[in-house]
Short mmCIF file of C-alpha atoms and ligand atoms in Angstrom, two decimals:
data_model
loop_
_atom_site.label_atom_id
_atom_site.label_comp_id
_atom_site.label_asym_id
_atom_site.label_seq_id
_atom_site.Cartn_x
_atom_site.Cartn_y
_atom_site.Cartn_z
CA UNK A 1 -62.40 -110.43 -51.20
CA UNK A 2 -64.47 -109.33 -48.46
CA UNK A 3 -62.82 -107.66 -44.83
CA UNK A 4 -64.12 -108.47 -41.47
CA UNK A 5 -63.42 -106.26 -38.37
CA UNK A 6 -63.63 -107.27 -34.81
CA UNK A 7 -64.19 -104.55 -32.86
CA UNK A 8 -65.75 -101.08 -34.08
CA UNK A 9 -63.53 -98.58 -31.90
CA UNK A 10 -61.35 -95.51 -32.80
CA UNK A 11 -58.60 -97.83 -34.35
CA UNK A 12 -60.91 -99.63 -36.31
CA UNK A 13 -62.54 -95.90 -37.18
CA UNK A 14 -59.77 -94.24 -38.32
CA UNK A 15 -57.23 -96.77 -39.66
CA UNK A 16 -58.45 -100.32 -40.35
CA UNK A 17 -61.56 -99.33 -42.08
CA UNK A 18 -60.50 -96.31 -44.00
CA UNK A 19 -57.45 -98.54 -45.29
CA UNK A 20 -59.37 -101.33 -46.35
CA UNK A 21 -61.77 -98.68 -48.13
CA UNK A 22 -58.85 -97.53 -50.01
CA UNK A 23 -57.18 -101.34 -50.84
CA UNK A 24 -58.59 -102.00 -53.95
CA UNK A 25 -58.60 -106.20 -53.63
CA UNK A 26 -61.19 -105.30 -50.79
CA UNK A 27 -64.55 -105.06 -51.98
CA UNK A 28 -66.97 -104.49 -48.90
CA UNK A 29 -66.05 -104.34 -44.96
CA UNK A 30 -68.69 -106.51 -42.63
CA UNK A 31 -68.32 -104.96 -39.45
CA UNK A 32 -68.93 -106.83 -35.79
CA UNK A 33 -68.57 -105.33 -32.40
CA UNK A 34 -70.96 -106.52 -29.28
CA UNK A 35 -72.00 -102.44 -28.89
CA UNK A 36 -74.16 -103.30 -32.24
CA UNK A 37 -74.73 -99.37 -32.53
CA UNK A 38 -71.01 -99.25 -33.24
CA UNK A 39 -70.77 -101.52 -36.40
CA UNK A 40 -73.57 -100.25 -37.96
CA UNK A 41 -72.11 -96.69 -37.60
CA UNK A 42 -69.00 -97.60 -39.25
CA UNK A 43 -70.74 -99.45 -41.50
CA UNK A 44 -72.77 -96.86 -42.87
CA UNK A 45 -69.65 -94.26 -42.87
CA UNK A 46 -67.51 -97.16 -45.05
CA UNK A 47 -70.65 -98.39 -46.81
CA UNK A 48 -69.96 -101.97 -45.42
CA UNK A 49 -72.59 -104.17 -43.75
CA UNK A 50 -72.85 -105.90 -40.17
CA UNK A 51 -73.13 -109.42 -38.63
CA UNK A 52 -74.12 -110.14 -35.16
CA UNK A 53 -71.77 -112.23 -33.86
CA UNK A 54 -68.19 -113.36 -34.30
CA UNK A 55 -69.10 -116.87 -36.12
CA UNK A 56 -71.44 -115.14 -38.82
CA UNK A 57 -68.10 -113.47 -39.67
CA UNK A 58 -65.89 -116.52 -39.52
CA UNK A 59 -68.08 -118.93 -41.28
CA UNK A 60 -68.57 -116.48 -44.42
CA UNK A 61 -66.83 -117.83 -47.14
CA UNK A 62 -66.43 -114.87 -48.94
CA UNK A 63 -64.78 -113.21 -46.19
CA UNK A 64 -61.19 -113.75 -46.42
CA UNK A 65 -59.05 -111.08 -43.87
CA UNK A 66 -60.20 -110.09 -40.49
CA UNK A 67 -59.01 -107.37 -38.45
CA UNK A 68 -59.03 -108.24 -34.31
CA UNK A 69 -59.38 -104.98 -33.12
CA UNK A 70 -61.03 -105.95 -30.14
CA UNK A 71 -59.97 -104.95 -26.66
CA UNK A 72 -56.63 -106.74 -25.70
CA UNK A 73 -58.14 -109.42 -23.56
CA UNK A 74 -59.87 -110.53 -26.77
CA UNK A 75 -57.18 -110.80 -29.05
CA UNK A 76 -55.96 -114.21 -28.05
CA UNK A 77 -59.44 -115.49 -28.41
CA UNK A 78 -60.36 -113.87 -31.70
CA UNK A 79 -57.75 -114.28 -33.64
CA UNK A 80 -56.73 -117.87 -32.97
CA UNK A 81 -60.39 -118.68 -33.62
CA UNK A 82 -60.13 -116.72 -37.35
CA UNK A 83 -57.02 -118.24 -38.07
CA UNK A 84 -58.45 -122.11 -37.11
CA UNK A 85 -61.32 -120.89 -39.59
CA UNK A 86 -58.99 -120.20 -42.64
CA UNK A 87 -58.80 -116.87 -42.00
CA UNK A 88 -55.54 -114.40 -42.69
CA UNK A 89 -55.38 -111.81 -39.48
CA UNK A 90 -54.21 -108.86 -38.69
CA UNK A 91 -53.96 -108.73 -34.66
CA UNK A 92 -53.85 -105.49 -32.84
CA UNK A 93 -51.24 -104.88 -30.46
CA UNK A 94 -50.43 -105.95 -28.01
CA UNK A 95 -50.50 -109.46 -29.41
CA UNK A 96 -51.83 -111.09 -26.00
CA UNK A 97 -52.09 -110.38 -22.36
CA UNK A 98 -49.90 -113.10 -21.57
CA UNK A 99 -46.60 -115.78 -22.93
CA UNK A 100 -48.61 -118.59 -23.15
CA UNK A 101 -52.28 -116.83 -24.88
CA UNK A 102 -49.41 -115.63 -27.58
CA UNK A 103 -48.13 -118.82 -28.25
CA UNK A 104 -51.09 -120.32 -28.73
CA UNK A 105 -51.88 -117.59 -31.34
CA UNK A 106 -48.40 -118.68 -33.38
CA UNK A 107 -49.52 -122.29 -32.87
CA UNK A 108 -52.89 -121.37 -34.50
CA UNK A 109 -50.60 -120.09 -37.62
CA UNK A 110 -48.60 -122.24 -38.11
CA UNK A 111 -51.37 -125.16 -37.77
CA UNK A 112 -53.77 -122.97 -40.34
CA UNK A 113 -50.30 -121.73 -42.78
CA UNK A 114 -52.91 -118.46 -42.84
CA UNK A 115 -51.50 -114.94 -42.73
CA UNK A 116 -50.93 -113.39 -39.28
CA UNK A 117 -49.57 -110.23 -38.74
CA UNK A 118 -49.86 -108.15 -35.31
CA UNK A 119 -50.26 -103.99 -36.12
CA UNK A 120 -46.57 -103.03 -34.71
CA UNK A 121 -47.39 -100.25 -36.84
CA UNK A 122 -43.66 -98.27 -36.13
CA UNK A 123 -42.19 -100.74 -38.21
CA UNK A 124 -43.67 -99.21 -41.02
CA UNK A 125 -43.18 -95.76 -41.44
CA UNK A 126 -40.91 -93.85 -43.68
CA UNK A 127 -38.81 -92.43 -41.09
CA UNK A 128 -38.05 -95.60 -39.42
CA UNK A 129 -37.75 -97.78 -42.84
CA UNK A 130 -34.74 -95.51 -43.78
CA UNK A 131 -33.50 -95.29 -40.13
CA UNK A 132 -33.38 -98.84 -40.33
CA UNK A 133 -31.91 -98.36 -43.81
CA UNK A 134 -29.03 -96.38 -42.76
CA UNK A 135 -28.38 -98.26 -39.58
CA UNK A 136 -28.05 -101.82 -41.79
CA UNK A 137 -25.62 -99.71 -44.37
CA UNK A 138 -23.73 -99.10 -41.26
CA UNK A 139 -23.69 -95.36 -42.85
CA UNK A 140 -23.21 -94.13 -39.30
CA UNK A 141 -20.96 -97.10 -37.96
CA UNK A 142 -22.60 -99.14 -35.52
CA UNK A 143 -25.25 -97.81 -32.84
CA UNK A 144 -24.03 -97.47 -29.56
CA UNK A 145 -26.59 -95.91 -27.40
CA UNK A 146 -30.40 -95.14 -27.54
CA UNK A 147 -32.85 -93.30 -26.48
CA UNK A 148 -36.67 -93.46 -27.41
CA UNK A 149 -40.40 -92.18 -25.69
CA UNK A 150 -43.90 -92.14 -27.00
CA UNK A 151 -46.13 -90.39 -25.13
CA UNK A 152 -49.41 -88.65 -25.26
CA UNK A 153 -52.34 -87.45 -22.97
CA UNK A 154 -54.11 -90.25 -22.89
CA UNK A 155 -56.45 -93.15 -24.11
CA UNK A 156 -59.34 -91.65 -22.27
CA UNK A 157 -59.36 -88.94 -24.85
CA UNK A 158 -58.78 -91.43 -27.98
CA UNK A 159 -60.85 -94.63 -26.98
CA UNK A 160 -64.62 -94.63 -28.61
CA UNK A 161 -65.61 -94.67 -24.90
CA UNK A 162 -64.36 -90.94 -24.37
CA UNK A 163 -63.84 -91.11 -20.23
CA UNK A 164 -62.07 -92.48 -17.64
CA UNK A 165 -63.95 -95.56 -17.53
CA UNK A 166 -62.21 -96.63 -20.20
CA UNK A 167 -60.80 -100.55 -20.53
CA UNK A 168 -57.47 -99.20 -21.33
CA UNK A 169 -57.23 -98.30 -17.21
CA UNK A 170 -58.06 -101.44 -16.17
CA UNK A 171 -55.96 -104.42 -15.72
CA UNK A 172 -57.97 -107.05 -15.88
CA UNK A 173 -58.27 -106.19 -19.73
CA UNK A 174 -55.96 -103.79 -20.94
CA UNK A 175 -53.25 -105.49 -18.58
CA UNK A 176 -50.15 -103.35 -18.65
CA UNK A 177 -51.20 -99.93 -19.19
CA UNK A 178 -49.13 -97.12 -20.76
CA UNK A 179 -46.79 -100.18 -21.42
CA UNK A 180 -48.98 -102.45 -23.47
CA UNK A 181 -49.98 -99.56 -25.12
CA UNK A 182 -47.47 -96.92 -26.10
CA UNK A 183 -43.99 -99.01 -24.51
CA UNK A 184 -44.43 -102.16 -26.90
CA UNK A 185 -44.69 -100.24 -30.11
CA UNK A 186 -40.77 -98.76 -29.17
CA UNK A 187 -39.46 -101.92 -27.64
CA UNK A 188 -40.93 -103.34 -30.72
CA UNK A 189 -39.29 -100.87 -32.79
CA UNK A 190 -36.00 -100.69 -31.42
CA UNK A 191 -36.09 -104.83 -32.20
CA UNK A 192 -36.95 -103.62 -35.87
CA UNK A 193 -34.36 -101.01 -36.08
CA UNK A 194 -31.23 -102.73 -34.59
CA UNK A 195 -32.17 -106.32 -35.54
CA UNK A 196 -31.70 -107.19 -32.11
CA UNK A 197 -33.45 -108.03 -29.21
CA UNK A 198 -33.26 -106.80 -25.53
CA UNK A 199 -32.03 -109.24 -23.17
CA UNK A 200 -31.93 -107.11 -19.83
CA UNK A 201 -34.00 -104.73 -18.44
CA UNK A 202 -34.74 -102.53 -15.39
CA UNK A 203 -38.07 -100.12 -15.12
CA UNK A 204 -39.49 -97.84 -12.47
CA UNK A 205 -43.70 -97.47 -13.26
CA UNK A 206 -46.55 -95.97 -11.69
CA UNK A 207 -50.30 -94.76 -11.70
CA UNK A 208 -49.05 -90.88 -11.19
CA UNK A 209 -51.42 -89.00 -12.97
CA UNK A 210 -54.93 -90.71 -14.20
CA UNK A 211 -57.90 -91.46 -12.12
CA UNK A 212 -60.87 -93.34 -13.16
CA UNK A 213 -64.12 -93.17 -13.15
CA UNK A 214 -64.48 -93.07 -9.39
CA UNK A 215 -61.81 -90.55 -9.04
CA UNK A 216 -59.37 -93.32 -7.71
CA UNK A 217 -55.57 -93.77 -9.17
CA UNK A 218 -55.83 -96.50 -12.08
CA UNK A 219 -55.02 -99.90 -11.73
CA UNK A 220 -52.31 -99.60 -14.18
CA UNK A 221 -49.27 -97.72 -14.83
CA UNK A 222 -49.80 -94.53 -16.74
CA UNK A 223 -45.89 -93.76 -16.53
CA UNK A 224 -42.96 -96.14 -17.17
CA UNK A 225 -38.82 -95.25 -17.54
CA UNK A 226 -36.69 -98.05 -18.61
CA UNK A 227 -33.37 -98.88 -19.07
CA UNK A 228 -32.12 -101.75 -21.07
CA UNK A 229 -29.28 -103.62 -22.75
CA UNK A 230 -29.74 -105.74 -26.00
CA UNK A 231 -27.82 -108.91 -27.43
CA UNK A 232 -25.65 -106.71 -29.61
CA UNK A 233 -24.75 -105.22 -26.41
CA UNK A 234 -26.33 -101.03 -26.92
CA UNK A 235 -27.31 -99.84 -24.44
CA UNK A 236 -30.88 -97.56 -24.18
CA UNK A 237 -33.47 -96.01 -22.17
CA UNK A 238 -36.81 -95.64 -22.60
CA UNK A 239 -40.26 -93.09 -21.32
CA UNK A 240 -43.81 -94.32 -21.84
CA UNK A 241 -46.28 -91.89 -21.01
CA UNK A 242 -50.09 -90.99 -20.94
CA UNK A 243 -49.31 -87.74 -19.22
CA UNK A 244 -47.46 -85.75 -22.03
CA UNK A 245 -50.42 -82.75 -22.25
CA UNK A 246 -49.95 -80.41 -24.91
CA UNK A 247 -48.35 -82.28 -27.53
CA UNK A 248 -47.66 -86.06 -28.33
CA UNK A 249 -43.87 -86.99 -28.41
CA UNK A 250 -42.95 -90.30 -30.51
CA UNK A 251 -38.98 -89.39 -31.18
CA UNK A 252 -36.41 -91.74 -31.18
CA UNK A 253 -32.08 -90.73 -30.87
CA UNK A 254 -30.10 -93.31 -31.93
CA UNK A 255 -26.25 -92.58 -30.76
CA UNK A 256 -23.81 -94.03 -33.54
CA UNK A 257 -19.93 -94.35 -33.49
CA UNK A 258 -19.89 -91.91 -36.15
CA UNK A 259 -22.54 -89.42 -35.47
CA UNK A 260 -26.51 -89.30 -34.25
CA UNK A 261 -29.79 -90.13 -35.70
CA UNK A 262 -32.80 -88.55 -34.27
CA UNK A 263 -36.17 -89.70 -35.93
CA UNK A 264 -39.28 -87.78 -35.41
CA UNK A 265 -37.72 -85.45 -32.60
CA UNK A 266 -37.60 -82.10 -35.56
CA UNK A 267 -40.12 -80.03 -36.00
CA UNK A 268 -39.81 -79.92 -39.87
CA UNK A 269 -37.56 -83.02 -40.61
CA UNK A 270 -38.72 -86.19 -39.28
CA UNK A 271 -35.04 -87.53 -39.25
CA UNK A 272 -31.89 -85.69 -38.84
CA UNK A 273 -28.39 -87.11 -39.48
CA UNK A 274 -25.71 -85.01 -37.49
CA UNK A 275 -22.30 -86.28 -38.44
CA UNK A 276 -19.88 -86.63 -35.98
CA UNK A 277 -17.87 -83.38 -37.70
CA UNK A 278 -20.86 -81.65 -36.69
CA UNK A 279 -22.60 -81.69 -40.36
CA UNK A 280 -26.48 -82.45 -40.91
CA UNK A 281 -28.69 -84.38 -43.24
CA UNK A 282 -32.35 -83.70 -42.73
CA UNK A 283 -34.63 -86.08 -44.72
CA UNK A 284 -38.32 -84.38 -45.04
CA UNK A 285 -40.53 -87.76 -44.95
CA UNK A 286 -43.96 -87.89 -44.29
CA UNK A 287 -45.18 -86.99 -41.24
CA UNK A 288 -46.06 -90.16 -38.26
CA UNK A 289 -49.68 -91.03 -37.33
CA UNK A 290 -50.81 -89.00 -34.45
CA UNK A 291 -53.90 -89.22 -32.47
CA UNK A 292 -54.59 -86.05 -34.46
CA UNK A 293 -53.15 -86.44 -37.98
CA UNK A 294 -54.39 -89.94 -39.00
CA UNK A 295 -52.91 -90.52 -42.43
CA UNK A 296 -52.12 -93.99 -44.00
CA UNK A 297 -50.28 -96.59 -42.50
CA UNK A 298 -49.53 -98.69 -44.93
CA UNK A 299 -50.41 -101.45 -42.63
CA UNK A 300 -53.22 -102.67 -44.68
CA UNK A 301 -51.88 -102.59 -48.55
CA UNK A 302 -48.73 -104.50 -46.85
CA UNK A 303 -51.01 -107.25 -44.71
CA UNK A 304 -53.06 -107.63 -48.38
CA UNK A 305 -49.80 -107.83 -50.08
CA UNK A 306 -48.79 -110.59 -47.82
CA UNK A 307 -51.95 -112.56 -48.41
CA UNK A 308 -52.00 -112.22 -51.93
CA UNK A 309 -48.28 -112.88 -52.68
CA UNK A 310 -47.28 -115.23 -49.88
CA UNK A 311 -44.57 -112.69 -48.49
CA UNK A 312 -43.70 -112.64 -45.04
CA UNK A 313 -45.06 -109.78 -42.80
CA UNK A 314 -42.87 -107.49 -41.32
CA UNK A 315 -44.45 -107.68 -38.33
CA UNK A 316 -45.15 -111.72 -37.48
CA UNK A 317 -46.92 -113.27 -34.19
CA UNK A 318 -43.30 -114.18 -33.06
CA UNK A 319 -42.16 -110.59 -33.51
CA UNK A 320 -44.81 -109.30 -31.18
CA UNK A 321 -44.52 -112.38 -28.47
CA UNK A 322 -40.91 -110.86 -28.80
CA UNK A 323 -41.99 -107.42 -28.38
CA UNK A 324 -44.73 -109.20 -25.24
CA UNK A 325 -41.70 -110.76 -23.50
CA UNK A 326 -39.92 -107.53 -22.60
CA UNK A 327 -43.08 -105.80 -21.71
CA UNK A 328 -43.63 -108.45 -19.07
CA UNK A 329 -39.70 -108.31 -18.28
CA UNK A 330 -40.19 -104.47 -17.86
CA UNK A 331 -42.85 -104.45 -15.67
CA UNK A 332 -41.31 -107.44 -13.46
CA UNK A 333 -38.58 -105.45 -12.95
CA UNK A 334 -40.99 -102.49 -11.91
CA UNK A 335 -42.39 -104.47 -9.29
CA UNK A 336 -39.47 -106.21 -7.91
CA UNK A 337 -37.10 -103.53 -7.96
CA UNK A 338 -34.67 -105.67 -10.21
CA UNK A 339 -32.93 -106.37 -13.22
CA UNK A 340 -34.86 -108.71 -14.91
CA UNK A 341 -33.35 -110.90 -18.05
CA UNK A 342 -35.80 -111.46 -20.67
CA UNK A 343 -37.11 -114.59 -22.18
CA UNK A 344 -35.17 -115.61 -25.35
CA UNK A 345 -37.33 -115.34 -28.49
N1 LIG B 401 -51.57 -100.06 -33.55
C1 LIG B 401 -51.87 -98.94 -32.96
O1 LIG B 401 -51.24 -97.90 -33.16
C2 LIG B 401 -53.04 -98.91 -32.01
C3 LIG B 401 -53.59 -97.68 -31.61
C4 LIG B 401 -54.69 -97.71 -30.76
C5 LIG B 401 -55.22 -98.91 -30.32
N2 LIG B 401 -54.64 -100.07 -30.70
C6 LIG B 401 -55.16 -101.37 -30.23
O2 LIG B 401 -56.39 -101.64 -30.88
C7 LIG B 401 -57.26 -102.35 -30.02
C8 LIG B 401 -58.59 -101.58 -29.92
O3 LIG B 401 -58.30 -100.28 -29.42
P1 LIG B 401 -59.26 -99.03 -29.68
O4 LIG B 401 -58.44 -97.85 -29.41
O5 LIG B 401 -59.96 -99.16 -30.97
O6 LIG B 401 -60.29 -99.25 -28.47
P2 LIG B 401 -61.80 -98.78 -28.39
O7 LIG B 401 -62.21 -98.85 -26.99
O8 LIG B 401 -61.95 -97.45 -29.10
O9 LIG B 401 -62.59 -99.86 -29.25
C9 LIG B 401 -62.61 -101.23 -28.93
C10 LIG B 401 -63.91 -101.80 -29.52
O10 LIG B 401 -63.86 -103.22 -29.40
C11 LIG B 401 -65.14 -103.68 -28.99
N3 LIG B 401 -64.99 -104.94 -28.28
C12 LIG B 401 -64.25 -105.17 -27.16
N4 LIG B 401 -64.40 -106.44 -26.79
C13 LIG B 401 -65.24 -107.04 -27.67
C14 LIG B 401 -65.78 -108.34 -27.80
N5 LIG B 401 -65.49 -109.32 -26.91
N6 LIG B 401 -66.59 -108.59 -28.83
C15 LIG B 401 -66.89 -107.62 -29.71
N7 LIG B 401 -66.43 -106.36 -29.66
C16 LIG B 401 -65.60 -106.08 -28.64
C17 LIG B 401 -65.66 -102.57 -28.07
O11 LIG B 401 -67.05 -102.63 -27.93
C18 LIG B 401 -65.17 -101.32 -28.78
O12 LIG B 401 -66.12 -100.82 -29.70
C19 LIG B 401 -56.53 -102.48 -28.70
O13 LIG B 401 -55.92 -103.74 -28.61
C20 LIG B 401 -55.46 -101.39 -28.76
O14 LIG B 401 -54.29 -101.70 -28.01
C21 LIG B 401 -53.57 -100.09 -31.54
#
């Protein structure tokens, strides 16, 4: 079957494409974005071919998968479109800009029974499959506390449009910022870990650090702290960042009754048991994604896998309007200087 990607960016560049080149049930990637001069360069580095429009893509036949990997303001209307059309979609995060563009994105699955998973990408590496492993074994007894960042310098220096006029400052289309952006994949993945969800949350944000392209403080936040409780009852905080210069920081310390898990916070192991006797268990997986080590999700032999076998993703459209709800929660509480109970999912 044939691929079709929405949107010829740097995620399309360096993990979509590259993963469908590898997949071998793909045979050819047709490539759309409205900067034409972007599909046809990915299209000549993945020896794939180009449409000009969305609906050339949706009404091929022969393409079966799409990748929206549009701008977030898109993703709503792309991928409930591909999935009316028969098509099986992988949605970039976040899912929507709002509750009720989500839902009608789960309502478009359900109605077409195609594939939809959303690119909550955390769920899927090694570290955090066996953290989630050895949380569900209860090898640790249950977790307690948290604690969990992601940070980097900032989309204006991973973005195909390489400045501060970048979409991902403004709110009108990348809508929440550092949030939407780096804070959903760890809400998201604290969800995964725990199987839980966080009911209550408070949050300080701000613009602290980026300007854009006039030299004025963005529209959205480029810092966020949060604190939060979850159904189970742990408690956990949270930093989301686009101001950590000089190296990216993705770690996650999970606080057990019978000792501590920190994933991706060693420089050699990416997780670390200490017992609560003091003894330690590295693990040597592989290394996460970085802006500057992109290696293989997985994400796209496991959305394949889904469409070809009928399994469920482990990242569905009511996982990330999950994941959606306490963004929104955590910025609420930003503004109104409150705790703010999230929406049950
Ligand atoms: N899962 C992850 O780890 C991860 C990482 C980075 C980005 N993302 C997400 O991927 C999406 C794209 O991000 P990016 O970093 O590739 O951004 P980008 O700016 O590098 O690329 C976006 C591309 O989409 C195209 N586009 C936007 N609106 C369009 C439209 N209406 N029609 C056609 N083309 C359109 C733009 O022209 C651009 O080429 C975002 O939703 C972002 O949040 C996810």
């Amino acid at each position: 079957m044939k691929a079709g990607i929405i949107g010829c960016g740097s995620i399309a560049k360096l993990r979509h494409a590259p993963e469908y080149k590898e997949n071998k049930h793909i045979s050819e990637i047709v490539f759309y974005d409205r900067n034409p001069e972007r599909a046809d360069r990915l299209a000549s580095m993945f020896n794939g071919s180009v449409v000009r429009s969305v609906d050339a893509l949706l009404e091929d036949p022969t393409i079966k998968v799409i990748s929206d990997c549009s701008s977030n303001e898109h993703h709503h209307i792309f991928t409930t479109k591909a999935l009316l059309h028969g098509k099986h979609v992988l949605c970039e995060k976040p899912i929507s800009l709002t509750v009720a563009d989500a839902m009608e994105i789960v309502e478009a699955q359900k109605k077409s029974d195609k594939v939809l998973m959303v690119d909550h990408n955390q769920r899927f590496t090694r570290a955090h499959q066996k953290a989630r492993e050895i949380i569900q074994e209860e090898a640790l007894g249950k977790v307690l506390t948290f604690r969990t960042t992601f940070g980097h310098k900032g989309p204006e220096h991973w973005g195909v449009n390489k400045s501060n006029s970048t979409w991902f400052f403004k709110k009108e289309r990348s809508g929440f910022g550092v949030a939407g952006d780096l804070g959903i994949h760890k809400l998201d993945l604290i969800h995964y870990l725990l199987d839980d969800e966080i009911t209550k949350i408070s949050a300080f944000q701000g613009a602290l650090n980026k300007l854009d392209e006039k030299g004025k403080p963005i529209e959205v936040c480029d810092n966020v702290v949060a604190s939060m409780q979850t159904k189970k009852g742990c408690l956990g905080s949270a930093s989301f960042s686009w101001s950590y210069y000089g190296e990216e920081d993705n770690s996650t310390i999970l606080y057990c009754e019978e000792g501590i898990l920190k994933i991706y916070h060693h420089p050699d192991y990416q997780l670390e048991i200490i017992k609560s006797n003091g003894e330690k268990v590295h693990y040597q997986l592989e290394t996460i994604q970085t802006n500057d080590n992109q290696t293989n999700t997985g994400v796209i032999d496991a959305f394949i896998e889904c469409v070809n076998t009928g399994k469920k993703p482990i990242a569905s459209g009511q996982d990330a309007l999950g994941s959606l709800k306490v963004v929104l929660a955590m910025l609420e509480a930003a503004e109104t200087g409150t705790v703010i109970t999230v929406d049950p999912f």
